[in-house]
Tab-separated table of C-alpha atoms in Angstrom:
chain	number	residue	atom	x	y	z
A	1	MET	CA	-23.904	-2.228	19.362
A	2	ALA	CA	-27.165	-0.222	19.325
A	3	SER	CA	-26.578	3.539	20.065
A	4	PHE	CA	-24.502	6.278	18.895
A	5	ILE	CA	-25.301	10.145	18.395
A	6	LEU	CA	-23.825	12.226	15.595
A	7	ARG	CA	-22.907	16.078	16.850
A	8	LYS	CA	-21.561	18.937	15.828
A	9	ALA	CA	-17.734	19.261	17.224
A	10	GLU	CA	-16.744	21.001	20.645
A	11	PRO	CA	-13.800	23.190	21.955
A	12	LYS	CA	-13.567	20.006	24.728
A	13	ASP	CA	-12.990	17.542	21.823
A	14	VAL	CA	-10.131	18.403	20.307
A	15	SER	CA	-7.852	16.109	21.863
A	16	ASP	CA	-10.504	13.067	20.713
A	17	ILE	CA	-10.271	15.210	17.323
A	18	LEU	CA	-6.139	15.066	17.229
A	19	ARG	CA	-5.949	11.064	18.609
A	20	LEU	CA	-8.295	9.994	15.796
A	21	ILE	CA	-6.530	12.271	12.993
A	22	LYS	CA	-3.037	10.932	13.975
A	23	GLU	CA	-4.843	7.262	14.122
A	24	LEU	CA	-6.016	7.731	10.555
A	25	ALA	CA	-2.771	9.344	9.640
A	26	LYS	CA	-1.086	6.008	10.920
A	27	PHE	CA	-3.545	3.873	8.940
A	28	GLU	CA	-2.348	5.421	6.012
A	29	GLU	CA	1.643	5.093	6.997
A	30	MET	CA	1.953	9.581	7.597
A	31	GLU	CA	1.670	9.587	11.195
A	32	ASP	CA	5.139	11.742	11.045
A	33	GLN	CA	3.496	13.844	9.005
A	34	VAL	CA	0.923	15.478	11.476
A	35	ILE	CA	2.235	18.438	13.353
A	36	LEU	CA	-0.917	20.091	14.016
A	37	THR	CA	-1.521	20.277	18.022
A	38	GLU	CA	-4.909	20.524	19.958
A	39	LYS	CA	-3.648	24.125	20.410
A	40	ASP	CA	-4.279	24.934	16.528
A	41	LEU	CA	-7.294	22.610	16.343
A	42	LEU	CA	-8.940	25.242	18.910
A	43	GLU	CA	-7.638	28.494	17.778
A	44	ASP	CA	-8.548	27.229	13.656
A	45	GLY	CA	-12.010	25.310	14.550
A	46	PHE	CA	-13.963	27.579	17.388
A	47	GLY	CA	-12.567	31.242	16.740
A	48	ASP	CA	-14.113	34.415	14.706
A	49	HIS	CA	-13.547	32.277	11.253
A	50	PRO	CA	-13.154	28.775	11.460
A	51	PHE	CA	-10.674	26.977	8.882
A	52	TYR	CA	-13.048	24.190	9.621
A	53	HIS	CA	-15.765	22.231	10.942
A	54	CYS	CA	-16.136	18.831	12.157
A	55	ILE	CA	-18.691	16.225	13.230
A	56	VAL	CA	-18.241	13.806	16.027
A	57	ALA	CA	-19.265	9.828	16.487
A	58	ASP	CA	-19.849	9.464	20.422
A	59	VAL	CA	-21.021	6.102	22.270
A	60	PRO	CA	-22.385	6.018	25.495
A	61	LYS	CA	-19.562	5.075	28.483
A	62	GLN	CA	-20.840	1.563	28.645
A	63	HIS	CA	-19.867	1.122	25.008
A	64	GLN	CA	-16.566	2.712	25.097
A	65	SER	CA	-13.736	1.490	23.380
A	66	ALA	CA	-10.463	-0.975	24.813
A	67	ASP	CA	-8.980	2.339	25.898
A	68	SER	CA	-11.985	3.974	27.231
A	69	HIS	CA	-12.790	6.395	24.545
A	70	VAL	CA	-16.697	7.417	24.170
A	71	ILE	CA	-15.456	9.775	20.786
A	72	ILE	CA	-14.739	6.813	18.155
A	73	GLY	CA	-15.496	8.474	15.236
A	74	PHE	CA	-15.195	11.728	13.185
A	75	ALA	CA	-15.072	13.573	10.143
A	76	MET	CA	-13.478	17.032	9.442
A	77	TYR	CA	-14.603	19.546	6.321
A	78	TYR	CA	-14.940	23.101	5.011
A	79	PHE	CA	-16.851	24.439	2.288
A	80	THR	CA	-14.749	25.476	-1.451
A	81	TYR	CA	-15.207	27.112	-4.272
A	82	ASP	CA	-15.168	26.013	-8.267
A	83	PRO	CA	-15.850	29.049	-10.408
A	84	TRP	CA	-17.582	26.845	-12.709
A	85	ILE	CA	-20.289	25.392	-10.141
A	86	GLY	CA	-20.139	26.966	-7.050
A	87	LYS	CA	-19.879	25.900	-3.431
A	88	LEU	CA	-18.751	22.833	-3.018
A	89	LEU	CA	-17.838	20.429	0.888
A	90	TYR	CA	-14.622	19.645	1.003
A	91	LEU	CA	-14.598	15.810	3.005
A	92	GLU	CA	-10.649	16.228	4.816
A	93	ASP	CA	-10.616	13.326	6.993
A	94	PHE	CA	-13.636	10.755	7.082
A	95	TYR	CA	-12.636	8.078	10.163
A	96	VAL	CA	-14.634	5.476	12.596
A	97	MET	CA	-12.162	3.494	14.943
A	98	LYS	CA	-11.858	-0.034	14.066
A	99	GLU	CA	-13.602	-1.955	16.882
A	100	PHE	CA	-16.586	0.241	16.050
A	101	ARG	CA	-16.850	-0.454	12.157
A	102	GLY	CA	-19.778	-2.867	10.102
A	103	PHE	CA	-22.696	-0.696	12.412
A	104	GLY	CA	-23.669	1.930	10.304
A	105	ILE	CA	-21.726	4.876	11.755
A	106	GLY	CA	-19.836	5.602	8.471
A	107	SER	CA	-22.663	5.869	6.842
A	108	GLU	CA	-24.942	7.923	8.566
A	109	ILE	CA	-21.635	10.083	8.996
A	110	LEU	CA	-21.412	10.543	5.081
A	111	LYS	CA	-25.441	10.884	5.271
A	112	LYS	CA	-25.099	14.109	7.930
A	113	LEU	CA	-23.069	15.357	5.575
A	114	SER	CA	-24.556	14.793	2.019
A	115	GLN	CA	-27.362	16.685	4.168
A	116	MET	CA	-25.515	19.137	4.903
A	117	ALA	CA	-24.090	19.957	1.366
A	118	VAL	CA	-27.704	19.673	-0.277
A	119	ARG	CA	-28.507	22.514	2.535
A	120	THR	CA	-26.350	24.632	1.605
A	121	ARG	CA	-26.898	24.158	-1.553
A	122	CYS	CA	-23.081	22.798	-2.372
A	123	SER	CA	-22.658	21.532	-6.076
A	124	SER	CA	-20.248	18.149	-5.335
A	125	MET	CA	-18.496	16.568	-1.869
A	126	HIS	CA	-14.871	16.463	-2.767
A	127	PHE	CA	-12.157	14.515	-1.015
A	128	ILE	CA	-9.125	12.240	-1.432
A	129	VAL	CA	-8.418	9.132	-1.043
A	130	ALA	CA	-4.723	7.008	-1.621
A	131	GLU	CA	-5.291	4.663	-4.592
A	132	TRP	CA	-3.972	1.877	-2.884
A	133	ASN	CA	-6.753	2.083	0.337
A	134	LYS	CA	-9.191	-0.373	-2.118
A	135	PRO	CA	-11.645	-0.999	0.716
A	136	SER	CA	-12.444	2.970	1.011
A	137	ILE	CA	-12.536	3.357	-3.169
A	138	ASP	CA	-14.955	0.550	-2.699
A	139	PHE	CA	-17.206	2.445	0.088
A	140	TYR	CA	-17.128	5.702	-1.949
A	141	LYS	CA	-17.683	4.108	-5.348
A	142	ARG	CA	-20.722	2.500	-4.102
A	143	ARG	CA	-21.929	5.320	-3.130
A	144	GLY	CA	-21.734	6.810	-6.795
A	145	ALA	CA	-18.252	8.368	-5.592
A	146	SER	CA	-16.339	9.212	-9.010
A	147	ASP	CA	-12.081	9.216	-9.213
A	148	LEU	CA	-11.776	12.783	-11.326
A	149	SER	CA	-7.539	12.051	-11.363
A	150	LEU	CA	-8.736	8.619	-13.089
A	151	GLU	CA	-11.533	10.092	-15.191
A	152	GLU	CA	-10.541	13.409	-16.201
A	153	GLY	CA	-7.094	13.644	-15.312
A	154	TRP	CA	-6.538	16.130	-12.487
A	155	ARG	CA	-3.100	15.421	-10.575
A	156	LEU	CA	-3.392	17.366	-6.754
A	157	PHE	CA	-0.360	19.544	-6.333
A	158	LYS	CA	1.851	21.085	-3.328
A	159	ILE	CA	4.147	23.563	-2.062
A	160	ASP	CA	5.091	23.730	1.369
A	161	LYS	CA	6.310	26.551	3.646
A	162	GLN	CA	10.018	26.660	2.217
A	163	ASN	CA	9.038	26.841	-1.355
A	164	LEU	CA	6.552	29.562	-0.892
A	165	LEU	CA	8.659	31.919	0.682
A	166	LYS	CA	11.040	31.092	-1.734
A	167	MET	CA	8.891	32.249	-4.268
A	168	THR	CA	7.362	35.723	-2.158
A	169	ASN	CA	11.389	36.161	-1.678
A	170	GLU	CA	11.943	36.294	-5.418
A	171	GLU	CA	9.634	39.058	-6.133
B	1	MET	CA	5.319	45.221	-19.650
B	2	ASP	CA	4.055	47.088	-16.433
B	3	PHE	CA	1.359	45.452	-14.273
B	4	THR	CA	-0.326	46.103	-11.008
B	5	ILE	CA	-1.260	43.118	-8.852
B	6	ARG	CA	-4.560	43.242	-6.569
B	7	ALA	CA	-6.937	42.278	-4.550
B	8	ALA	CA	-10.337	42.001	-6.359
B	9	THR	CA	-13.223	43.874	-5.935
B	10	LEU	CA	-17.455	43.354	-6.687
B	11	GLU	CA	-16.702	45.725	-9.917
B	12	ASP	CA	-14.023	42.071	-11.151
B	13	CYS	CA	-16.384	40.164	-10.881
B	14	LYS	CA	-17.604	40.672	-15.008
B	15	ASP	CA	-14.005	40.618	-16.224
B	16	ILE	CA	-13.391	36.917	-14.073
B	17	SER	CA	-16.854	35.647	-15.390
B	18	ARG	CA	-15.229	36.260	-18.806
B	19	MET	CA	-11.968	35.434	-18.009
B	20	ILE	CA	-13.202	31.743	-16.367
B	21	LEU	CA	-14.660	31.131	-19.397
B	22	GLU	CA	-11.361	31.621	-21.411
B	23	LEU	CA	-9.939	29.323	-19.375
B	24	ALA	CA	-12.800	26.389	-19.236
B	25	GLU	CA	-12.331	26.923	-23.284
B	26	TYR	CA	-8.920	26.318	-23.033
B	27	GLU	CA	-9.395	23.195	-20.609
B	28	LYS	CA	-12.190	22.017	-23.713
B	29	VAL	CA	-15.015	21.965	-20.697
B	30	SER	CA	-16.683	25.489	-21.325
B	31	ASP	CA	-20.036	23.972	-21.341
B	32	GLN	CA	-19.611	23.010	-17.679
B	33	VAL	CA	-19.345	26.408	-16.554
B	34	LYS	CA	-23.015	27.691	-14.514
B	35	ILE	CA	-21.317	29.820	-12.377
B	36	THR	CA	-22.440	33.654	-13.712
B	37	GLN	CA	-21.196	37.169	-13.103
B	38	ARG	CA	-24.294	37.723	-10.560
B	39	ASP	CA	-22.836	34.435	-8.783
B	40	LEU	CA	-19.495	35.479	-8.065
B	41	GLU	CA	-20.554	38.585	-6.869
B	42	GLN	CA	-22.457	36.764	-4.437
B	43	ASP	CA	-20.392	34.211	-3.050
B	44	GLY	CA	-16.990	35.775	-3.285
B	45	PHE	CA	-17.565	39.558	-2.043
B	46	SER	CA	-20.605	39.012	0.793
B	47	LYS	CA	-20.194	38.662	4.622
B	48	ASN	CA	-19.098	35.439	4.266
B	49	PRO	CA	-17.442	34.674	1.044
B	50	PHE	CA	-16.510	31.503	-0.115
B	51	PHE	CA	-13.342	32.559	-2.392
B	52	HIS	CA	-10.929	35.810	-2.613
B	53	GLY	CA	-9.669	36.733	-6.311
B	54	ILE	CA	-6.690	38.655	-7.262
B	55	ILE	CA	-6.636	40.375	-10.675
B	56	ALA	CA	-3.678	41.183	-12.638
B	57	GLU	CA	-4.424	44.685	-14.609
B	58	VAL	CA	-2.126	46.248	-17.617
B	59	PRO	CA	-2.237	50.344	-17.778
B	60	GLU	CA	-4.935	52.064	-20.816
B	61	HIS	CA	-2.517	51.781	-23.856
B	62	HIS	CA	-1.499	48.240	-23.139
B	63	LYS	CA	-5.191	46.895	-23.399
B	64	SER	CA	-5.932	43.507	-24.745
B	65	ARG	CA	-6.941	44.109	-28.919
B	66	GLU	CA	-10.647	43.665	-27.389
B	67	GLY	CA	-9.644	46.109	-25.164
B	68	HIS	CA	-9.805	44.842	-21.716
B	69	THR	CA	-7.319	46.283	-18.677
B	70	LYS	CA	-8.027	42.747	-16.538
B	71	VAL	CA	-5.984	40.570	-18.296
B	72	GLY	CA	-5.273	37.901	-15.820
B	73	TYR	CA	-6.503	36.442	-12.578
B	74	SER	CA	-6.352	34.589	-9.562
B	75	LEU	CA	-8.725	32.855	-7.513
B	76	TYR	CA	-8.491	30.823	-3.535
B	77	PHE	CA	-9.300	30.102	-0.399
B	78	TYR	CA	-8.365	28.971	2.843
B	79	THR	CA	-8.517	25.139	3.322
B	80	TYR	CA	-6.934	22.609	5.905
B	81	SER	CA	-4.820	19.858	6.631
B	82	SER	CA	-5.449	17.550	9.120
B	83	TRP	CA	-1.561	16.818	9.367
B	84	LYS	CA	-0.596	20.208	8.554
B	85	GLY	CA	-3.087	23.044	9.459
B	86	ARG	CA	-4.047	25.879	7.692
B	87	ALA	CA	-3.396	26.167	4.042
B	88	VAL	CA	-4.339	28.282	1.090
B	89	TYR	CA	-6.051	26.628	-1.933
B	90	MET	CA	-5.066	28.728	-5.766
B	91	GLU	CA	-8.638	26.887	-7.741
B	92	ASP	CA	-7.617	29.169	-10.289
B	93	LEU	CA	-4.679	30.681	-12.152
B	94	TYR	CA	-5.027	32.466	-15.878
B	95	VAL	CA	-3.603	35.010	-18.167
B	96	MET	CA	-4.590	35.746	-21.603
B	97	PRO	CA	-2.712	34.320	-23.850
B	98	GLU	CA	-1.982	37.603	-25.502
B	99	PHE	CA	-0.324	38.536	-22.001
B	100	ARG	CA	1.852	35.787	-21.039
B	101	GLY	CA	5.888	35.363	-20.852
B	102	LYS	CA	5.599	38.681	-18.661
B	103	ASP	CA	6.038	36.818	-15.199
B	104	MET	CA	2.219	37.546	-14.454
B	105	GLY	CA	1.642	34.208	-14.107
B	106	LYS	CA	4.250	33.986	-11.273
B	107	ALA	CA	2.933	37.505	-9.656
B	108	LEU	CA	0.089	36.272	-9.465
B	109	MET	CA	0.969	32.841	-7.800
B	110	SER	CA	3.069	34.781	-5.592
B	111	LYS	CA	0.425	37.057	-4.326
B	112	VAL	CA	-1.544	34.439	-3.411
B	113	SER	CA	1.345	32.851	-0.990
B	114	GLN	CA	1.731	35.692	0.298
B	115	LEU	CA	-1.469	36.395	1.452
B	116	GLY	CA	-1.872	32.663	2.253
B	117	LEU	CA	1.689	32.844	4.240
B	118	ALA	CA	0.354	36.249	6.431
B	119	ALA	CA	-2.997	34.005	6.992
B	120	GLY	CA	-0.557	31.827	8.537
B	121	CYS	CA	-0.524	28.858	6.748
B	122	THR	CA	1.650	26.233	5.650
B	123	GLN	CA	0.955	24.750	2.502
B	124	LEU	CA	-0.597	26.228	-1.140
B	125	ASN	CA	-2.653	23.224	-2.784
B	126	PHE	CA	-4.073	23.334	-6.351
B	127	THR	CA	-4.933	20.598	-9.283
B	128	VAL	CA	-3.572	20.613	-12.626
B	129	LEU	CA	-4.659	18.672	-16.002
B	130	ASP	CA	-2.126	15.611	-16.924
B	131	TRP	CA	-2.083	16.663	-20.526
B	132	ASN	CA	-1.760	20.878	-19.430
B	133	LYS	CA	2.340	20.369	-19.781
B	134	SER	CA	2.793	24.035	-20.048
B	135	SER	CA	1.598	24.263	-16.788
B	136	LEU	CA	2.572	20.921	-15.171
B	137	ASP	CA	6.682	22.659	-16.152
B	138	PHE	CA	5.524	25.760	-14.509
B	139	TYR	CA	4.497	24.455	-11.417
B	140	LEU	CA	7.106	22.165	-10.779
B	141	LYS	CA	9.927	24.825	-11.589
B	142	GLN	CA	8.190	27.012	-8.649
B	143	GLY	CA	8.994	23.748	-6.486
B	144	CYS	CA	5.729	22.449	-6.376
B	145	TRP	CA	5.547	18.521	-6.281
B	146	ASP	CA	2.665	16.646	-7.239
B	147	VAL	CA	0.782	14.253	-4.776
B	148	THR	CA	-1.311	12.350	-7.146
B	149	SER	CA	1.879	11.107	-8.442
B	150	ASP	CA	4.296	10.268	-5.634
B	151	LEU	CA	1.671	9.230	-2.952
B	152	GLY	CA	-0.804	8.027	-5.100
B	153	TYR	CA	-4.031	10.557	-3.921
B	154	HIS	CA	-6.853	10.484	-6.018
B	155	CYS	CA	-8.956	13.336	-5.485
B	156	MET	CA	-13.044	12.159	-5.971
B	157	HIS	CA	-16.273	13.521	-6.045
B	158	CYS	CA	-19.966	12.922	-4.996
B	159	GLU	CA	-22.223	15.149	-6.976
B	160	GLY	CA	-25.986	16.079	-8.331
B	161	ASP	CA	-27.974	12.299	-8.168
B	162	ALA	CA	-24.928	10.954	-6.184
B	163	LEU	CA	-25.055	13.279	-3.727
B	164	GLU	CA	-28.965	13.619	-3.583
B	165	HIS	CA	-29.377	9.930	-3.015
B	166	LEU	CA	-26.587	9.805	-0.187
B	167	ALA	CA	-28.149	12.565	1.646
B	168	GLN	CA	-31.598	10.253	1.670
B	169	GLY	CA	-29.680	7.488	2.358
B	170	ASP	CA	-30.351	5.534	-0.258
B	171	LEU	CA	-27.410	3.015	-1.215
């Protein structure tokens, strides 16, 4: 399959973005964790102060997926900050539908993101990967990524809304 | 001891820069700090800031041994979870050693939580080094949980030459 284009996501893409988010979450066995809606994606990505940005991979209609989709891959990202080295690009989600893998679409998406990172003077691109996800870890390591958790001992922590409220009410 | 928690201003960048270096020294990596006071001013206080700051300040009569009244800080920014939507990321949390044990750290973190909740966030994320037992204990007491330990998610990054090669499409 030859042709695909990568483009900035538009409001009309939120339905496909959510579908792909859910597919990726299903692969990570976390599908029930996705509570985001199309309305959230619209408000949070296409308002005055977007919380995220998205690139989508679009194939021509004659190459559409088995279930008739033309948006067959995406990357969701945003900019973060490290007070030691400055701006970073954080890759939140990155996914290409199974039937479209092996055509270099993933590599092109990553290339486009990296170009954007360099252009906007980001020092680094950060992301998380599940330790059991060997194919993804290999994919990233082949491209020069390193594991900060293993190499430097960083552990990612989270505190959910219930405990956030508890913390603020204790003041 | 009396202290106030307030939003950081441009004038605070000198003290934030000082404390960033102190925190880096505590984490044994101060040679990695490339960001200057001027970078902080540009990146945090322009039209589209990459981060926000909170300061813990004590009255003049409680100033530090070296004469500082700004004795703690937190840097945070908004991120996005493809599963749950708006999130807040606490990048740095630091209280000068001579001012610890007075709940300033808790107050700073509480302020970040309040602001995050007000902005519609449903979670607060941050990273901790695995050898930093006192911080790990503090956070676990606040109801946080260790995503790296519990779900096996590792923090990864692609920086410097690796990022450049990726941008050029080299493999």
